[in-house]
Amino acid sequence: MNNETVMSDEELFFEEKSGTKESARKGRGRGKKSPKDLFGKLKIKMVMRIYGVTRARAMEIIAGRAEEAQEMERAKNRDERSEGRPSDDEELMSAAEFFGAN
């Protein structure tokens, strides 16, 4: 048997240490960015240009506006839920009064 064709266990199961670090994603192409990811980056760039601020400040502005929008949505939902309920100052009519039973 030829010694040149025989591989050791280390060579078979582990990569040979050549001194260069190889990427864990070797051989895979770049994945597509999600549209949400791209929209977020574009929104940050637009705020940076419009207000002339840094990336960190632009992200703070966007986060603050998102919180305001969420609070407005919560208030709207609370108002919609309370519309169906009778208020405390309205008088409730009993079924007997409603149907005219004496």
Tab-separated table of N, CA, C and O in Angstrom:
chain	number	residue	atom	x	y	z
A	1	MET	N	0.834	-1.175	0.000
A	1	MET	CA	0.000	0.000	0.000
A	1	MET	C	0.879	1.239	0.000
A	1	MET	O	1.894	1.296	0.667
A	2	ASN	N	0.456	2.268	-0.698
A	2	ASN	CA	1.234	3.490	-0.861
A	2	ASN	C	0.909	4.459	0.272
A	2	ASN	O	-0.250	4.745	0.530
A	3	ASN	N	1.902	4.994	0.952
A	3	ASN	CA	1.700	5.929	2.062
A	3	ASN	C	1.138	7.272	1.609
A	3	ASN	O	0.553	7.988	2.387
A	4	GLU	N	1.302	7.617	0.369
A	4	GLU	CA	0.822	8.902	-0.128
A	4	GLU	C	-0.696	8.926	-0.263
A	4	GLU	O	-1.309	9.979	-0.185
A	5	THR	N	-1.345	7.800	-0.463
A	5	THR	CA	-2.787	7.764	-0.648
A	5	THR	C	-3.540	7.528	0.645
A	5	THR	O	-4.738	7.685	0.691
A	6	VAL	N	-2.851	7.152	1.706
A	6	VAL	CA	-3.500	6.886	2.971
A	6	VAL	C	-3.640	8.199	3.736
A	6	VAL	O	-2.709	8.975	3.848
A	7	MET	N	-4.839	8.439	4.259
A	7	MET	CA	-5.095	9.663	5.025
A	7	MET	C	-5.182	9.314	6.495
A	7	MET	O	-5.728	8.276	6.865
A	8	SER	N	-4.694	10.200	7.315
A	8	SER	CA	-4.815	9.988	8.746
A	8	SER	C	-6.225	10.375	9.195
A	8	SER	O	-6.976	11.017	8.453
A	9	ASP	N	-6.579	9.971	10.413
A	9	ASP	CA	-7.896	10.318	10.954
A	9	ASP	C	-8.065	11.832	11.018
A	9	ASP	O	-9.144	12.359	10.745
A	10	GLU	N	-7.017	12.527	11.411
A	10	GLU	CA	-7.084	13.994	11.503
A	10	GLU	C	-7.389	14.616	10.158
A	10	GLU	O	-8.215	15.514	10.049
A	11	GLU	N	-6.719	14.158	9.135
A	11	GLU	CA	-6.928	14.712	7.803
A	11	GLU	C	-8.326	14.390	7.285
A	11	GLU	O	-8.932	15.179	6.584
A	12	LEU	N	-8.824	13.236	7.648
A	12	LEU	CA	-10.131	12.812	7.159
A	12	LEU	C	-11.266	13.605	7.807
A	12	LEU	O	-12.190	14.050	7.133
A	13	PHE	N	-11.180	13.787	9.129
A	13	PHE	CA	-12.294	14.404	9.846
A	13	PHE	C	-12.123	15.893	10.142
A	13	PHE	O	-13.074	16.566	10.459
A	14	PHE	N	-10.928	16.383	10.068
A	14	PHE	CA	-10.689	17.798	10.360
A	14	PHE	C	-9.985	18.440	9.189
A	14	PHE	O	-9.235	17.789	8.477
A	15	GLU	N	-10.247	19.713	9.016
A	15	GLU	CA	-9.574	20.429	7.942
A	15	GLU	C	-8.105	20.568	8.262
A	15	GLU	O	-7.714	20.689	9.414
A	16	GLU	N	-7.347	20.573	7.247
A	16	GLU	CA	-5.915	20.752	7.449
A	16	GLU	C	-5.660	22.215	7.786
A	16	GLU	O	-6.187	23.116	7.135
A	17	LYS	N	-4.847	22.443	8.786
A	17	LYS	CA	-4.544	23.803	9.215
A	17	LYS	C	-3.509	24.387	8.264
A	17	LYS	O	-2.353	24.021	8.287
A	18	SER	N	-3.953	25.291	7.397
A	18	SER	CA	-3.043	25.888	6.430
A	18	SER	C	-2.632	27.292	6.834
A	18	SER	O	-1.870	27.936	6.125
A	19	GLY	N	-3.166	27.799	7.933
A	19	GLY	CA	-2.799	29.131	8.364
A	19	GLY	C	-3.766	30.202	7.882
A	19	GLY	O	-3.784	31.295	8.398
A	20	THR	N	-4.576	29.894	6.891
A	20	THR	CA	-5.560	30.861	6.411
A	20	THR	C	-6.916	30.514	6.994
A	20	THR	O	-7.281	29.342	7.096
A	21	LYS	N	-7.634	31.519	7.354
A	21	LYS	CA	-8.953	31.308	7.930
A	21	LYS	C	-9.978	31.345	6.806
A	21	LYS	O	-10.028	32.294	6.037
A	22	GLU	N	-10.773	30.301	6.728
A	22	GLU	CA	-11.790	30.245	5.692
A	22	GLU	C	-13.137	30.630	6.277
A	22	GLU	O	-13.425	30.346	7.432
A	23	SER	N	-13.943	31.244	5.480
A	23	SER	CA	-15.260	31.682	5.901
A	23	SER	C	-16.155	30.480	6.163
A	23	SER	O	-16.070	29.460	5.480
A	24	ALA	N	-17.015	30.614	7.148
A	24	ALA	CA	-17.975	29.551	7.438
A	24	ALA	C	-19.012	29.460	6.335
A	24	ALA	O	-19.648	28.428	6.151
A	25	ARG	N	-19.198	30.543	5.598
A	25	ARG	CA	-20.191	30.572	4.524
A	25	ARG	C	-19.569	30.303	3.171
A	25	ARG	O	-20.107	30.671	2.148
A	26	LYS	N	-18.422	29.667	3.151
A	26	LYS	CA	-17.729	29.411	1.897
A	26	LYS	C	-18.619	28.613	0.948
A	26	LYS	O	-19.225	27.631	1.332
A	27	GLY	N	-18.659	29.059	-0.257
A	27	GLY	CA	-19.399	28.330	-1.268
A	27	GLY	C	-20.856	28.725	-1.378
A	27	GLY	O	-21.514	28.383	-2.340
A	28	ARG	N	-21.373	29.454	-0.398
A	28	ARG	CA	-22.766	29.890	-0.481
A	28	ARG	C	-22.805	31.311	-0.999
A	28	ARG	O	-22.015	32.151	-0.595
A	29	GLY	N	-23.749	31.575	-1.843
A	29	GLY	CA	-23.922	32.923	-2.349
A	29	GLY	C	-24.553	33.815	-1.303
A	29	GLY	O	-25.050	33.357	-0.284
A	30	ARG	N	-24.530	35.062	-1.545
A	30	ARG	CA	-25.160	36.000	-0.616
A	30	ARG	C	-26.667	35.853	-0.699
A	30	ARG	O	-27.252	35.781	-1.768
A	31	GLY	N	-27.277	35.836	0.454
A	31	GLY	CA	-28.729	35.745	0.499
A	31	GLY	C	-29.348	37.095	0.213
A	31	GLY	O	-28.722	38.133	0.380
A	32	LYS	N	-30.572	37.077	-0.228
A	32	LYS	CA	-31.273	38.331	-0.492
A	32	LYS	C	-31.677	38.971	0.818
A	32	LYS	O	-32.052	38.301	1.761
A	33	LYS	N	-31.585	40.265	0.862
A	33	LYS	CA	-32.056	41.003	2.028
A	33	LYS	C	-33.573	41.074	1.938
A	33	LYS	O	-34.145	41.163	0.861
A	34	SER	N	-34.206	41.066	3.081
A	34	SER	CA	-35.655	41.149	3.071
A	34	SER	C	-36.066	42.575	2.715
A	34	SER	O	-35.344	43.522	2.997
A	35	PRO	N	-37.230	42.734	2.107
A	35	PRO	CA	-37.695	44.083	1.773
A	35	PRO	C	-37.837	44.965	3.011
A	35	PRO	O	-37.603	46.169	2.961
A	36	LYS	N	-38.183	44.349	4.139
A	36	LYS	CA	-38.325	45.114	5.374
A	36	LYS	C	-36.967	45.667	5.807
A	36	LYS	O	-36.871	46.793	6.272
A	37	ASP	N	-35.921	44.863	5.647
A	37	ASP	CA	-34.573	45.287	5.971
A	37	ASP	C	-34.156	46.476	5.103
A	37	ASP	O	-33.615	47.467	5.598
A	38	LEU	N	-34.409	46.360	3.809
A	38	LEU	CA	-34.038	47.428	2.887
A	38	LEU	C	-34.834	48.695	3.171
A	38	LEU	O	-34.294	49.805	3.121
A	39	PHE	N	-36.121	48.552	3.486
A	39	PHE	CA	-36.949	49.711	3.788
A	39	PHE	C	-36.435	50.412	5.035
A	39	PHE	O	-36.375	51.642	5.078
A	40	GLY	N	-36.058	49.648	6.047
A	40	GLY	CA	-35.538	50.235	7.285
A	40	GLY	C	-34.279	51.040	7.041
A	40	GLY	O	-34.112	52.148	7.559
A	41	LYS	N	-33.366	50.493	6.236
A	41	LYS	CA	-32.119	51.208	5.926
A	41	LYS	C	-32.409	52.475	5.121
A	41	LYS	O	-31.804	53.515	5.362
A	42	LEU	N	-33.321	52.378	4.182
A	42	LEU	CA	-33.674	53.541	3.376
A	42	LEU	C	-34.318	54.628	4.235
A	42	LEU	O	-34.011	55.812	4.090
A	43	LYS	N	-35.172	54.221	5.160
A	43	LYS	CA	-35.832	55.181	6.046
A	43	LYS	C	-34.799	55.914	6.900
A	43	LYS	O	-34.874	57.135	7.059
A	44	ILE	N	-33.812	55.193	7.403
A	44	ILE	CA	-32.765	55.817	8.211
A	44	ILE	C	-31.981	56.825	7.381
A	44	ILE	O	-31.726	57.953	7.824
A	45	LYS	N	-31.627	56.450	6.155
A	45	LYS	CA	-30.872	57.363	5.284
A	45	LYS	C	-31.682	58.617	4.959
A	45	LYS	O	-31.143	59.719	4.916
A	46	MET	N	-32.979	58.441	4.720
A	46	MET	CA	-33.818	59.600	4.398
A	46	MET	C	-33.890	60.559	5.577
A	46	MET	O	-33.778	61.776	5.404
A	47	VAL	N	-34.088	60.032	6.790
A	47	VAL	CA	-34.162	60.885	7.976
A	47	VAL	C	-32.830	61.589	8.184
A	47	VAL	O	-32.790	62.778	8.530
A	48	MET	N	-31.722	60.872	7.947
A	48	MET	CA	-30.399	61.488	8.089
A	48	MET	C	-30.244	62.679	7.149
A	48	MET	O	-29.757	63.735	7.548
A	49	ARG	N	-30.678	62.513	5.910
A	49	ARG	CA	-30.528	63.593	4.928
A	49	ARG	C	-31.495	64.746	5.187
A	49	ARG	O	-31.136	65.903	5.056
A	50	ILE	N	-32.728	64.413	5.533
A	50	ILE	CA	-33.729	65.457	5.737
A	50	ILE	C	-33.380	66.335	6.928
A	50	ILE	O	-33.428	67.563	6.849
A	51	TYR	N	-33.041	65.696	8.049
A	51	TYR	CA	-32.772	66.451	9.271
A	51	TYR	C	-31.296	66.772	9.469
A	51	TYR	O	-30.949	67.509	10.390
A	52	GLY	N	-30.430	66.208	8.646
A	52	GLY	CA	-29.002	66.452	8.770
A	52	GLY	C	-28.433	65.947	10.084
A	52	GLY	O	-27.695	66.661	10.759
A	53	VAL	N	-28.791	64.740	10.456
A	53	VAL	CA	-28.364	64.173	11.733
A	53	VAL	C	-27.553	62.900	11.491
A	53	VAL	O	-27.495	62.388	10.386
A	54	THR	N	-26.966	62.400	12.566
A	54	THR	CA	-26.202	61.158	12.485
A	54	THR	C	-27.140	59.963	12.420
A	54	THR	O	-28.341	60.085	12.671
A	55	ARG	N	-26.565	58.819	12.121
A	55	ARG	CA	-27.359	57.586	12.031
A	55	ARG	C	-28.021	57.274	13.376
A	55	ARG	O	-29.197	56.918	13.428
A	56	ALA	N	-27.282	57.448	14.457
A	56	ALA	CA	-27.837	57.147	15.784
A	56	ALA	C	-29.028	58.057	16.087
A	56	ALA	O	-30.062	57.604	16.587
A	57	ARG	N	-28.893	59.335	15.787
A	57	ARG	CA	-29.980	60.283	16.054
A	57	ARG	C	-31.186	59.986	15.150
A	57	ARG	O	-32.334	60.081	15.586
A	58	ALA	N	-30.924	59.593	13.902
A	58	ALA	CA	-32.013	59.245	12.983
A	58	ALA	C	-32.789	58.045	13.510
A	58	ALA	O	-34.021	58.018	13.451
A	59	MET	N	-32.081	57.065	14.059
A	59	MET	CA	-32.743	55.887	14.607
A	59	MET	C	-33.569	56.261	15.837
A	59	MET	O	-34.655	55.713	16.038
A	60	GLU	N	-33.089	57.214	16.637
A	60	GLU	CA	-33.862	57.691	17.792
A	60	GLU	C	-35.145	58.376	17.341
A	60	GLU	O	-36.209	58.180	17.930
A	61	ILE	N	-35.036	59.195	16.296
A	61	ILE	CA	-36.212	59.906	15.775
A	61	ILE	C	-37.253	58.901	15.284
A	61	ILE	O	-38.447	59.016	15.589
A	62	ILE	N	-36.804	57.906	14.530
A	62	ILE	CA	-37.718	56.897	13.987
A	62	ILE	C	-38.375	56.113	15.121
A	62	ILE	O	-39.587	55.864	15.098
A	63	ALA	N	-37.599	55.744	16.135
A	63	ALA	CA	-38.150	54.993	17.268
A	63	ALA	C	-39.168	55.832	18.030
A	63	ALA	O	-40.215	55.327	18.446
A	64	GLY	N	-38.881	57.120	18.213
A	64	GLY	CA	-39.818	58.006	18.914
A	64	GLY	C	-41.129	58.139	18.174
A	64	GLY	O	-42.211	58.105	18.776
A	65	ARG	N	-41.048	58.268	16.870
A	65	ARG	CA	-42.276	58.376	16.073
A	65	ARG	C	-43.063	57.078	16.085
A	65	ARG	O	-44.294	57.093	16.082
A	66	ALA	N	-42.363	55.948	16.106
A	66	ALA	CA	-43.052	54.655	16.155
A	66	ALA	C	-43.792	54.507	17.479
A	66	ALA	O	-44.918	54.003	17.514
A	67	GLU	N	-43.180	54.968	18.573
A	67	GLU	CA	-43.847	54.913	19.878
A	67	GLU	C	-45.086	55.794	19.896
A	67	GLU	O	-46.134	55.408	20.436
A	68	GLU	N	-44.976	56.983	19.300
A	68	GLU	CA	-46.136	57.879	19.228
A	68	GLU	C	-47.270	57.239	18.444
A	68	GLU	O	-48.436	57.313	18.852
A	69	ALA	N	-46.938	56.601	17.346
A	69	ALA	CA	-47.958	55.961	16.510
A	69	ALA	C	-48.625	54.810	17.271
A	69	ALA	O	-49.848	54.631	17.184
A	70	GLN	N	-47.840	54.040	18.013
A	70	GLN	CA	-48.411	52.945	18.794
A	70	GLN	C	-49.331	53.467	19.884
A	70	GLN	O	-50.391	52.892	20.136
A	71	GLU	N	-48.948	54.544	20.532
A	71	GLU	CA	-49.781	55.124	21.589
A	71	GLU	C	-51.098	55.645	21.004
A	71	GLU	O	-52.163	55.464	21.608
A	72	MET	N	-51.030	56.275	19.836
A	72	MET	CA	-52.253	56.755	19.189
A	72	MET	C	-53.163	55.585	18.819
A	72	MET	O	-54.383	55.674	18.964
A	73	GLU	N	-52.576	54.490	18.365
A	73	GLU	CA	-53.363	53.310	17.999
A	73	GLU	C	-54.030	52.709	19.236
A	73	GLU	O	-55.190	52.321	19.185
A	74	ARG	N	-53.289	52.647	20.337
A	74	ARG	CA	-53.878	52.122	21.578
A	74	ARG	C	-55.031	52.998	22.047
A	74	ARG	O	-56.068	52.494	22.477
A	75	ALA	N	-54.871	54.324	21.969
A	75	ALA	CA	-55.937	55.241	22.381
A	75	ALA	C	-57.162	55.070	21.485
A	75	ALA	O	-58.298	55.075	21.960
A	76	LYS	N	-56.931	54.898	20.204
A	76	LYS	CA	-58.033	54.702	19.258
A	76	LYS	C	-58.788	53.417	19.584
A	76	LYS	O	-60.024	53.394	19.579
A	77	ASN	N	-58.040	52.345	19.885
A	77	ASN	CA	-58.684	51.066	20.232
A	77	ASN	C	-59.482	51.188	21.520
A	77	ASN	O	-60.564	50.616	21.643
A	78	ARG	N	-58.959	51.933	22.494
A	78	ARG	CA	-59.698	52.133	23.749
A	78	ARG	C	-60.994	52.887	23.488
A	78	ARG	O	-62.039	52.554	24.043
A	79	ASP	N	-60.941	53.911	22.636
A	79	ASP	CA	-62.140	54.686	22.324
A	79	ASP	C	-63.182	53.828	21.614
A	79	ASP	O	-64.369	53.928	21.896
A	80	GLU	N	-62.737	52.989	20.681
A	80	GLU	CA	-63.667	52.132	19.952
A	80	GLU	C	-64.341	51.129	20.879
A	80	GLU	O	-65.529	50.855	20.750
A	81	ARG	N	-63.583	50.590	21.817
A	81	ARG	CA	-64.160	49.629	22.760
A	81	ARG	C	-65.151	50.300	23.697
A	81	ARG	O	-66.159	49.727	24.064
A	82	SER	N	-64.882	51.533	24.096
A	82	SER	CA	-65.764	52.210	25.043
A	82	SER	C	-67.021	52.761	24.369
A	82	SER	O	-68.000	53.057	25.049
A	83	GLU	N	-67.039	52.901	23.050
A	83	GLU	CA	-68.226	53.410	22.352
A	83	GLU	C	-69.398	52.448	22.483
A	83	GLU	O	-70.542	52.871	22.571
A	84	GLY	N	-69.154	51.177	22.506
A	84	GLY	CA	-70.227	50.188	22.583
A	84	GLY	C	-70.827	50.072	23.968
A	84	GLY	O	-71.935	49.585	24.137
A	85	ARG	N	-70.146	50.545	24.972
A	85	ARG	CA	-70.627	50.440	26.348
A	85	ARG	C	-71.426	51.685	26.720
A	85	ARG	O	-71.089	52.790	26.335
A	86	PRO	N	-72.484	51.513	27.491
A	86	PRO	CA	-73.215	52.705	27.949
A	86	PRO	C	-72.383	53.454	28.994
A	86	PRO	O	-71.678	52.851	29.794
A	87	SER	N	-72.446	54.748	28.946
A	87	SER	CA	-71.685	55.531	29.920
A	87	SER	C	-72.415	55.538	31.257
A	87	SER	O	-73.572	55.149	31.362
A	88	ASP	N	-71.765	56.000	32.280
A	88	ASP	CA	-72.333	55.999	33.628
A	88	ASP	C	-73.518	56.954	33.764
A	88	ASP	O	-74.417	56.718	34.567
A	89	ASP	N	-73.546	58.037	32.996
A	89	ASP	CA	-74.623	59.009	33.146
A	89	ASP	C	-75.890	58.624	32.379
A	89	ASP	O	-76.932	59.227	32.550
A	90	GLU	N	-75.818	57.610	31.517
A	90	GLU	CA	-77.009	57.157	30.810
A	90	GLU	C	-77.816	56.252	31.731
A	90	GLU	O	-77.274	55.465	32.485
A	91	GLU	N	-79.141	56.381	31.671
A	91	GLU	CA	-80.003	55.518	32.479
A	91	GLU	C	-80.311	54.256	31.700
A	91	GLU	O	-80.562	54.287	30.507
A	92	LEU	N	-80.272	53.146	32.410
A	92	LEU	CA	-80.624	51.874	31.800
A	92	LEU	C	-82.105	51.624	32.005
A	92	LEU	O	-82.677	51.939	33.043
A	93	MET	N	-82.719	51.068	30.993
A	93	MET	CA	-84.147	50.787	31.044
A	93	MET	C	-84.319	49.284	31.296
A	93	MET	O	-83.651	48.482	30.686
A	94	SER	N	-85.191	48.945	32.188
A	94	SER	CA	-85.432	47.527	32.456
A	94	SER	C	-86.237	46.936	31.304
A	94	SER	O	-86.861	47.651	30.511
A	95	ALA	N	-86.217	45.626	31.203
A	95	ALA	CA	-86.944	44.944	30.137
A	95	ALA	C	-88.433	45.175	30.269
A	95	ALA	O	-89.148	45.340	29.269
A	96	ALA	N	-88.931	45.239	31.514
A	96	ALA	CA	-90.363	45.452	31.731
A	96	ALA	C	-90.778	46.833	31.220
A	96	ALA	O	-91.813	46.977	30.590
A	97	GLU	N	-89.951	47.845	31.491
A	97	GLU	CA	-90.255	49.189	30.994
A	97	GLU	C	-90.188	49.227	29.475
A	97	GLU	O	-91.000	49.889	28.825
A	98	PHE	N	-89.222	48.509	28.906
A	98	PHE	CA	-89.049	48.528	27.455
A	98	PHE	C	-90.236	47.895	26.740
A	98	PHE	O	-90.729	48.415	25.739
A	99	PHE	N	-90.762	46.789	27.279
A	99	PHE	CA	-91.850	46.107	26.623
A	99	PHE	C	-93.205	46.602	27.084
A	99	PHE	O	-94.249	46.132	26.633
A	100	GLY	N	-93.246	47.552	27.988
A	100	GLY	CA	-94.488	48.154	28.421
A	100	GLY	C	-95.278	47.309	29.394
A	100	GLY	O	-96.486	47.520	29.561
A	101	ALA	N	-94.687	46.373	30.028
A	101	ALA	CA	-95.393	45.553	31.010
A	101	ALA	C	-95.539	46.330	32.295
A	101	ALA	O	-94.620	46.989	32.758
A	102	ASN	N	-96.708	46.288	32.877
A	102	ASN	CA	-96.973	47.012	34.126
A	102	ASN	C	-97.101	46.111	35.276
A	102	ASN	O	-97.538	45.140	35.469
